JSON list of C-alpha atoms in Angstrom, two decimals:
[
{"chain": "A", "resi": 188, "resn": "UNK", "atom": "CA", "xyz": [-23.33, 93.40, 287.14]},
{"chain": "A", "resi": 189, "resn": "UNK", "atom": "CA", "xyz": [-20.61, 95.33, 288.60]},
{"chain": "A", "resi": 190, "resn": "UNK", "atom": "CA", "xyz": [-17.20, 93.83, 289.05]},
{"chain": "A", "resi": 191, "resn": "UNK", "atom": "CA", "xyz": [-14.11, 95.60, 290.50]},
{"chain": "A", "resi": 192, "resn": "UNK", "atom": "CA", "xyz": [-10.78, 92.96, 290.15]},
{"chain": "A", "resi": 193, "resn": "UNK", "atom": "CA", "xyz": [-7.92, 93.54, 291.91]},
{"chain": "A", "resi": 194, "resn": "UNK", "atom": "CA", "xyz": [-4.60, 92.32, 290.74]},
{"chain": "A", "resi": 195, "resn": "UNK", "atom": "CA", "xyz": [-1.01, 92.80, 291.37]},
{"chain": "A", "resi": 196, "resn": "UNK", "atom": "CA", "xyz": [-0.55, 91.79, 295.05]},
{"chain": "A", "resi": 197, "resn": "UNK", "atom": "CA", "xyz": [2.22, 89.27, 296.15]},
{"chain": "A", "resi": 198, "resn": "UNK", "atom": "CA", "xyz": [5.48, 89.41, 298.28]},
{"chain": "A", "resi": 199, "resn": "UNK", "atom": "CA", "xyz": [7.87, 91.91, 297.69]},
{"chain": "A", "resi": 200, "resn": "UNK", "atom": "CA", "xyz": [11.25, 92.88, 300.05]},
{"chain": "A", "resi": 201, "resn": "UNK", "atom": "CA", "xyz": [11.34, 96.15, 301.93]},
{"chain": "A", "resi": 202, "resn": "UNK", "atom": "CA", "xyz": [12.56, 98.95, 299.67]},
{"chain": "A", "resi": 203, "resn": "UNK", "atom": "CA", "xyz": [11.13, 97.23, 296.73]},
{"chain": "A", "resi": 204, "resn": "UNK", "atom": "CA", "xyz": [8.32, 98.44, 294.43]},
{"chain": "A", "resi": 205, "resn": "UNK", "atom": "CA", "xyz": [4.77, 96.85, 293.40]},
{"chain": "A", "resi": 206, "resn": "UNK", "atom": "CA", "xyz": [2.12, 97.96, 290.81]},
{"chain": "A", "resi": 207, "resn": "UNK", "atom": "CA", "xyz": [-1.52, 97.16, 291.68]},
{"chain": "A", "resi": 208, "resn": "UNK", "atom": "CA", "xyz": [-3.97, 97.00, 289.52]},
{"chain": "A", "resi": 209, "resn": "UNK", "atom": "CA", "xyz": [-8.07, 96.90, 289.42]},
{"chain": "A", "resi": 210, "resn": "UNK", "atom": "CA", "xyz": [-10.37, 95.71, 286.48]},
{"chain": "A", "resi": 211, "resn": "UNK", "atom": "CA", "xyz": [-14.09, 97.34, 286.39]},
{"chain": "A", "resi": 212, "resn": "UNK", "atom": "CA", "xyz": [-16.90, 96.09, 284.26]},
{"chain": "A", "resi": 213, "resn": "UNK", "atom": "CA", "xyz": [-20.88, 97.17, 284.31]},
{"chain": "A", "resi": 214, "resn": "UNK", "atom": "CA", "xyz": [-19.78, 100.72, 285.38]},
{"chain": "A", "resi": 215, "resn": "UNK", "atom": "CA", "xyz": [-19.84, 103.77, 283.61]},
{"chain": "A", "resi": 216, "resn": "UNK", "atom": "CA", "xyz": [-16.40, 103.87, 284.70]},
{"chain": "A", "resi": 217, "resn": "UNK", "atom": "CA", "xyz": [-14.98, 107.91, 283.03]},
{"chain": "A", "resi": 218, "resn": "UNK", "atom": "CA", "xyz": [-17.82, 109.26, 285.29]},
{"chain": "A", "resi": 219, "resn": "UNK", "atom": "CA", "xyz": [-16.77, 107.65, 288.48]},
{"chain": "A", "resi": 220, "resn": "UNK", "atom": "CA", "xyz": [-14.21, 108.48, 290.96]},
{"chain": "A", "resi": 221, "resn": "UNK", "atom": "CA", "xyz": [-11.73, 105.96, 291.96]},
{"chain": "A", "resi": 222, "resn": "UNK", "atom": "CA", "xyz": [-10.44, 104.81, 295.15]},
{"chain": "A", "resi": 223, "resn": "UNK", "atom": "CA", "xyz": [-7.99, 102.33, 296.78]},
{"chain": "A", "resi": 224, "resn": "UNK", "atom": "CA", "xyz": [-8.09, 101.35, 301.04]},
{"chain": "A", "resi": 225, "resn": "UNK", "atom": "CA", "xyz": [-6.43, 99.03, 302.97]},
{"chain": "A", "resi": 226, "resn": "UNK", "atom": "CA", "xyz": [-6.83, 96.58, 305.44]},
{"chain": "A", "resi": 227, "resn": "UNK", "atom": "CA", "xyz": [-4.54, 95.15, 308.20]},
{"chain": "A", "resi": 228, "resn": "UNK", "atom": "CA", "xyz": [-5.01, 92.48, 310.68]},
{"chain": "A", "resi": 229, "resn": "UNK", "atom": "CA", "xyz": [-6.56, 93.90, 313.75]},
{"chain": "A", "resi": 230, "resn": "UNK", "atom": "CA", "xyz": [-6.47, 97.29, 311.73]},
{"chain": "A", "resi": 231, "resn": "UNK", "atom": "CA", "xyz": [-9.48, 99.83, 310.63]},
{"chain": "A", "resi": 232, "resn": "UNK", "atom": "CA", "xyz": [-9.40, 100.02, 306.58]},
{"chain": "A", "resi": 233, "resn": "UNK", "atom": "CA", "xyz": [-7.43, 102.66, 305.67]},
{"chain": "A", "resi": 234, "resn": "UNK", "atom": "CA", "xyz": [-7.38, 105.29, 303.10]},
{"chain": "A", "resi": 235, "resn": "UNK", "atom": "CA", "xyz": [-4.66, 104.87, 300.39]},
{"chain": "A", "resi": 236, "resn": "UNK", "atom": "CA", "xyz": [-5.25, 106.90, 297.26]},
{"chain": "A", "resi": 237, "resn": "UNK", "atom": "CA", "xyz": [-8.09, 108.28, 294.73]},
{"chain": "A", "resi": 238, "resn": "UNK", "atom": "CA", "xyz": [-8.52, 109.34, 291.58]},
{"chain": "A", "resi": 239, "resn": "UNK", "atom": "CA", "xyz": [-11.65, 111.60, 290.44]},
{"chain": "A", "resi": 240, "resn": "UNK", "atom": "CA", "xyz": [-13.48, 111.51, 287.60]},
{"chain": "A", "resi": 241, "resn": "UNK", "atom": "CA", "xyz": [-11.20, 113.99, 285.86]},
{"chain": "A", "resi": 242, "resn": "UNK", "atom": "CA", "xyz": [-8.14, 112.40, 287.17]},
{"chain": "A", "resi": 243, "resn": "UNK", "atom": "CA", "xyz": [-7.68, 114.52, 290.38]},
{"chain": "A", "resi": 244, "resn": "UNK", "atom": "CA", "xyz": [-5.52, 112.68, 292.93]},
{"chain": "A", "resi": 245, "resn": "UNK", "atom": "CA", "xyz": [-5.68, 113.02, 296.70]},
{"chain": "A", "resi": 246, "resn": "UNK", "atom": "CA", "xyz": [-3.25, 111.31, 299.15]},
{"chain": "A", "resi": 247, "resn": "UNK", "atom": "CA", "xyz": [-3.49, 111.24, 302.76]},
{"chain": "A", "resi": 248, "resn": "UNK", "atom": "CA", "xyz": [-0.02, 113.31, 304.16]},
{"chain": "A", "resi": 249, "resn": "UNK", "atom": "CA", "xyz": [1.44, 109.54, 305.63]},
{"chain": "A", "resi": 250, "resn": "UNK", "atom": "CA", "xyz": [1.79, 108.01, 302.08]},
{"chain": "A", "resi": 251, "resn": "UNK", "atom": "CA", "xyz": [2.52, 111.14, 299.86]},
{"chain": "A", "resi": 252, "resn": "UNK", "atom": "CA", "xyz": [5.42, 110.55, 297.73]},
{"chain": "A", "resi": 253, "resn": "UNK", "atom": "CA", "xyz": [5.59, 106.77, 298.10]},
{"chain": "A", "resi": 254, "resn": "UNK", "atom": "CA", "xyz": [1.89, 105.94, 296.30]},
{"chain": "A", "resi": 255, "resn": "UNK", "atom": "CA", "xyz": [0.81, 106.97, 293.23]},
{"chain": "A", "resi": 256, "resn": "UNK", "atom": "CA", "xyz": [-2.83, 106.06, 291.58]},
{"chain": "A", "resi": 257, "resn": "UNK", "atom": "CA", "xyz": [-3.34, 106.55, 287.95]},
{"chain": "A", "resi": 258, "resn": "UNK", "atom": "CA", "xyz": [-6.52, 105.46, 285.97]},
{"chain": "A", "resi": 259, "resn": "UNK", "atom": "CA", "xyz": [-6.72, 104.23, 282.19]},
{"chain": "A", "resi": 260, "resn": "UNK", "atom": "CA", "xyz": [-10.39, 105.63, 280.35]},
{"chain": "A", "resi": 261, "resn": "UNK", "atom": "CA", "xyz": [-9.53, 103.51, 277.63]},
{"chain": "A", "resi": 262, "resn": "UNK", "atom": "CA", "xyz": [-9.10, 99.84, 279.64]},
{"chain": "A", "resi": 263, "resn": "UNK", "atom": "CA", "xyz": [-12.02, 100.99, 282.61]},
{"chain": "A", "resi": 264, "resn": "UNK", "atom": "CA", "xyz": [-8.58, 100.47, 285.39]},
{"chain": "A", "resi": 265, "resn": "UNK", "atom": "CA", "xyz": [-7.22, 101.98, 287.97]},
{"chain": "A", "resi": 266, "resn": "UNK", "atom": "CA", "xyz": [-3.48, 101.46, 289.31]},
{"chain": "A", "resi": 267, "resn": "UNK", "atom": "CA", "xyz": [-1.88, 101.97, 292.21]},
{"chain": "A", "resi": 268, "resn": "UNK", "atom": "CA", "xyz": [2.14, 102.21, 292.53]},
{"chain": "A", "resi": 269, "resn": "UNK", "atom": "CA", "xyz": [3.72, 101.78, 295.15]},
{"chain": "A", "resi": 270, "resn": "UNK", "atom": "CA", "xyz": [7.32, 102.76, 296.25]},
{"chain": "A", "resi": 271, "resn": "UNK", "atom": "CA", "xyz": [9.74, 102.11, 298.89]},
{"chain": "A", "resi": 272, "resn": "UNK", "atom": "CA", "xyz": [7.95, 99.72, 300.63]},
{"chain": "A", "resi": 273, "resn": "UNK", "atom": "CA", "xyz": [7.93, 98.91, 304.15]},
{"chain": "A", "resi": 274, "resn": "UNK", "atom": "CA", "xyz": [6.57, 95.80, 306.49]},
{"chain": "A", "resi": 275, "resn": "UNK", "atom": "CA", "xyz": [4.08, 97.83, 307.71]},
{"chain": "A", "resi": 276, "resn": "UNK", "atom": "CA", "xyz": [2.81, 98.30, 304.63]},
{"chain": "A", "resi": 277, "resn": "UNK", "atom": "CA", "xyz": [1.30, 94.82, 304.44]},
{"chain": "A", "resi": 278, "resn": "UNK", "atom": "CA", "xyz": [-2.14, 94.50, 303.92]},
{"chain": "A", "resi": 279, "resn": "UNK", "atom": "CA", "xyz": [-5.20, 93.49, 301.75]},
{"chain": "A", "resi": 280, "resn": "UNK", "atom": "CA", "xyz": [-5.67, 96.31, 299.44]},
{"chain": "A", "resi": 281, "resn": "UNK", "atom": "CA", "xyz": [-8.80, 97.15, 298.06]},
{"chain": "A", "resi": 282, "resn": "UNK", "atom": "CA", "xyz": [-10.57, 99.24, 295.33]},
{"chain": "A", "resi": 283, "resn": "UNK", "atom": "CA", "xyz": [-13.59, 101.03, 295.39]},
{"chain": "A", "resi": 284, "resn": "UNK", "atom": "CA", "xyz": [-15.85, 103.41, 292.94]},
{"chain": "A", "resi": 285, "resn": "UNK", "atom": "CA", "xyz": [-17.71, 106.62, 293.71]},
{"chain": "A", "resi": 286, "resn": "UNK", "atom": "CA", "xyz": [-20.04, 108.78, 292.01]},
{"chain": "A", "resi": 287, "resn": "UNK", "atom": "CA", "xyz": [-18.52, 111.60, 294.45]},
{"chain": "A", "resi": 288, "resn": "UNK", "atom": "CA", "xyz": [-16.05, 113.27, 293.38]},
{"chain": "A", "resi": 289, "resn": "UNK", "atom": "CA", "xyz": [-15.22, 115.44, 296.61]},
{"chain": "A", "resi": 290, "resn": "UNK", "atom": "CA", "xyz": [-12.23, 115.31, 298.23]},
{"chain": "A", "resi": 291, "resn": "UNK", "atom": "CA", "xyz": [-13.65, 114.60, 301.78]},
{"chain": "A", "resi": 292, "resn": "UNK", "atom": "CA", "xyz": [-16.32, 111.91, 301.04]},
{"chain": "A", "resi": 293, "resn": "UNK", "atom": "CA", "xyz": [-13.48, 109.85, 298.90]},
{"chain": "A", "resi": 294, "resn": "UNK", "atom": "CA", "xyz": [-11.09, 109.68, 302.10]},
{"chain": "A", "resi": 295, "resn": "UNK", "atom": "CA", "xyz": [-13.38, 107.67, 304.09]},
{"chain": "A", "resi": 296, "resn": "UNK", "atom": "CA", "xyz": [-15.19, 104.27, 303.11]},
{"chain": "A", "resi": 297, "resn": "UNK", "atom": "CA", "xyz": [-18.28, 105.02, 303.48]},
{"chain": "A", "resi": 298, "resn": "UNK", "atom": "CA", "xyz": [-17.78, 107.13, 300.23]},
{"chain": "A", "resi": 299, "resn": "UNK", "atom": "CA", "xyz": [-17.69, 104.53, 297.88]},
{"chain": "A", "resi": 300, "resn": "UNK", "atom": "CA", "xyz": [-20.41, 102.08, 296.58]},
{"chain": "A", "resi": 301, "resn": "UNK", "atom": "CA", "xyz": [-18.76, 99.06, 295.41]},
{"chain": "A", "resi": 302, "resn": "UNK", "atom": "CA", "xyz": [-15.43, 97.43, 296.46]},
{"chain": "A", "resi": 303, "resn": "UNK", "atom": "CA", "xyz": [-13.10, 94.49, 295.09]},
{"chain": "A", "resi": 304, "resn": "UNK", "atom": "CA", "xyz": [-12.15, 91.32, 297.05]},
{"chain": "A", "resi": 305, "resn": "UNK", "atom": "CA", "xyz": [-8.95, 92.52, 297.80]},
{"chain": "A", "resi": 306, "resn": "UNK", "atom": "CA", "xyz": [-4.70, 91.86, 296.83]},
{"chain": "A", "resi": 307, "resn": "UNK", "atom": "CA", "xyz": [-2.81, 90.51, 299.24]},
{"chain": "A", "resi": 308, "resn": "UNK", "atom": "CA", "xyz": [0.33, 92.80, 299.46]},
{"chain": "A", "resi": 309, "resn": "UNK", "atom": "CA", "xyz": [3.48, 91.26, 302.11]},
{"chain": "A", "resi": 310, "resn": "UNK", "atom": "CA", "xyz": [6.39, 93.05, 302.61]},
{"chain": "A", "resi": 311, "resn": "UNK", "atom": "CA", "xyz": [9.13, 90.98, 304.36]},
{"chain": "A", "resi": 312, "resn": "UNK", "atom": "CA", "xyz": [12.46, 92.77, 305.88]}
]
């Protein structure tokens, strides 16, 4: 059965920092690409971060230098940090696994096959 966790979301003050994180199991998880989206009220789902399966990262231009994702082999997770943070940063933030490893298909949702429930993330001002 495949299970993607996420973890790490909470309240955090503008400026601050926050590590999330996301748990796989029944994936062959070094052979998968790895991505994380997300999700405002009102808002379309929006593309965050991935990680291929050789640990390639792609960023869309808005959130290079603040977000960073990372992935562990050895514990089947993926991370994402994230810096500076800003209000409109608050979301549910989700993770997601491919077997694509191309940059274009892993910017958009419909790339990915399975998804997480979600971390709530809140900046406040």
């Amino acid at each position: 059965q495949v299970r993607l966790v996420e973890s790490g979301g909470g309240l955090v003050q503008a400026g601050g920092s926050l590590r999330l994180s996301c748990a796989t199991s029944g994936v062959a998880f070094r052979s998968l690409a790895m991505g994380w989206f997300r999700q405002a009220p009102g808002k379309e789902r929006e593309f965050v971060g991935a990680i291929s399966s050789s640990g390639r990262t792609y960023y869309p231009e808005s959130l290079e230098g603040r977000v960073a994702v990372s992935r562990d082999n050895t514990a089947n997770t993926v991370t994402l940090q994230m810096n500076s943070l800003r209000p409109e940063d608050t979301a549910v933030y989700y993770c997601a696994d491919s077997h694509n490893d191309g940059v274009l298909v892993l910017r958009i949702p419909n790339g990915y096959d399975y998804w997480g429930q979600g971390t709530e993330v809140t900046v406040s001002s």
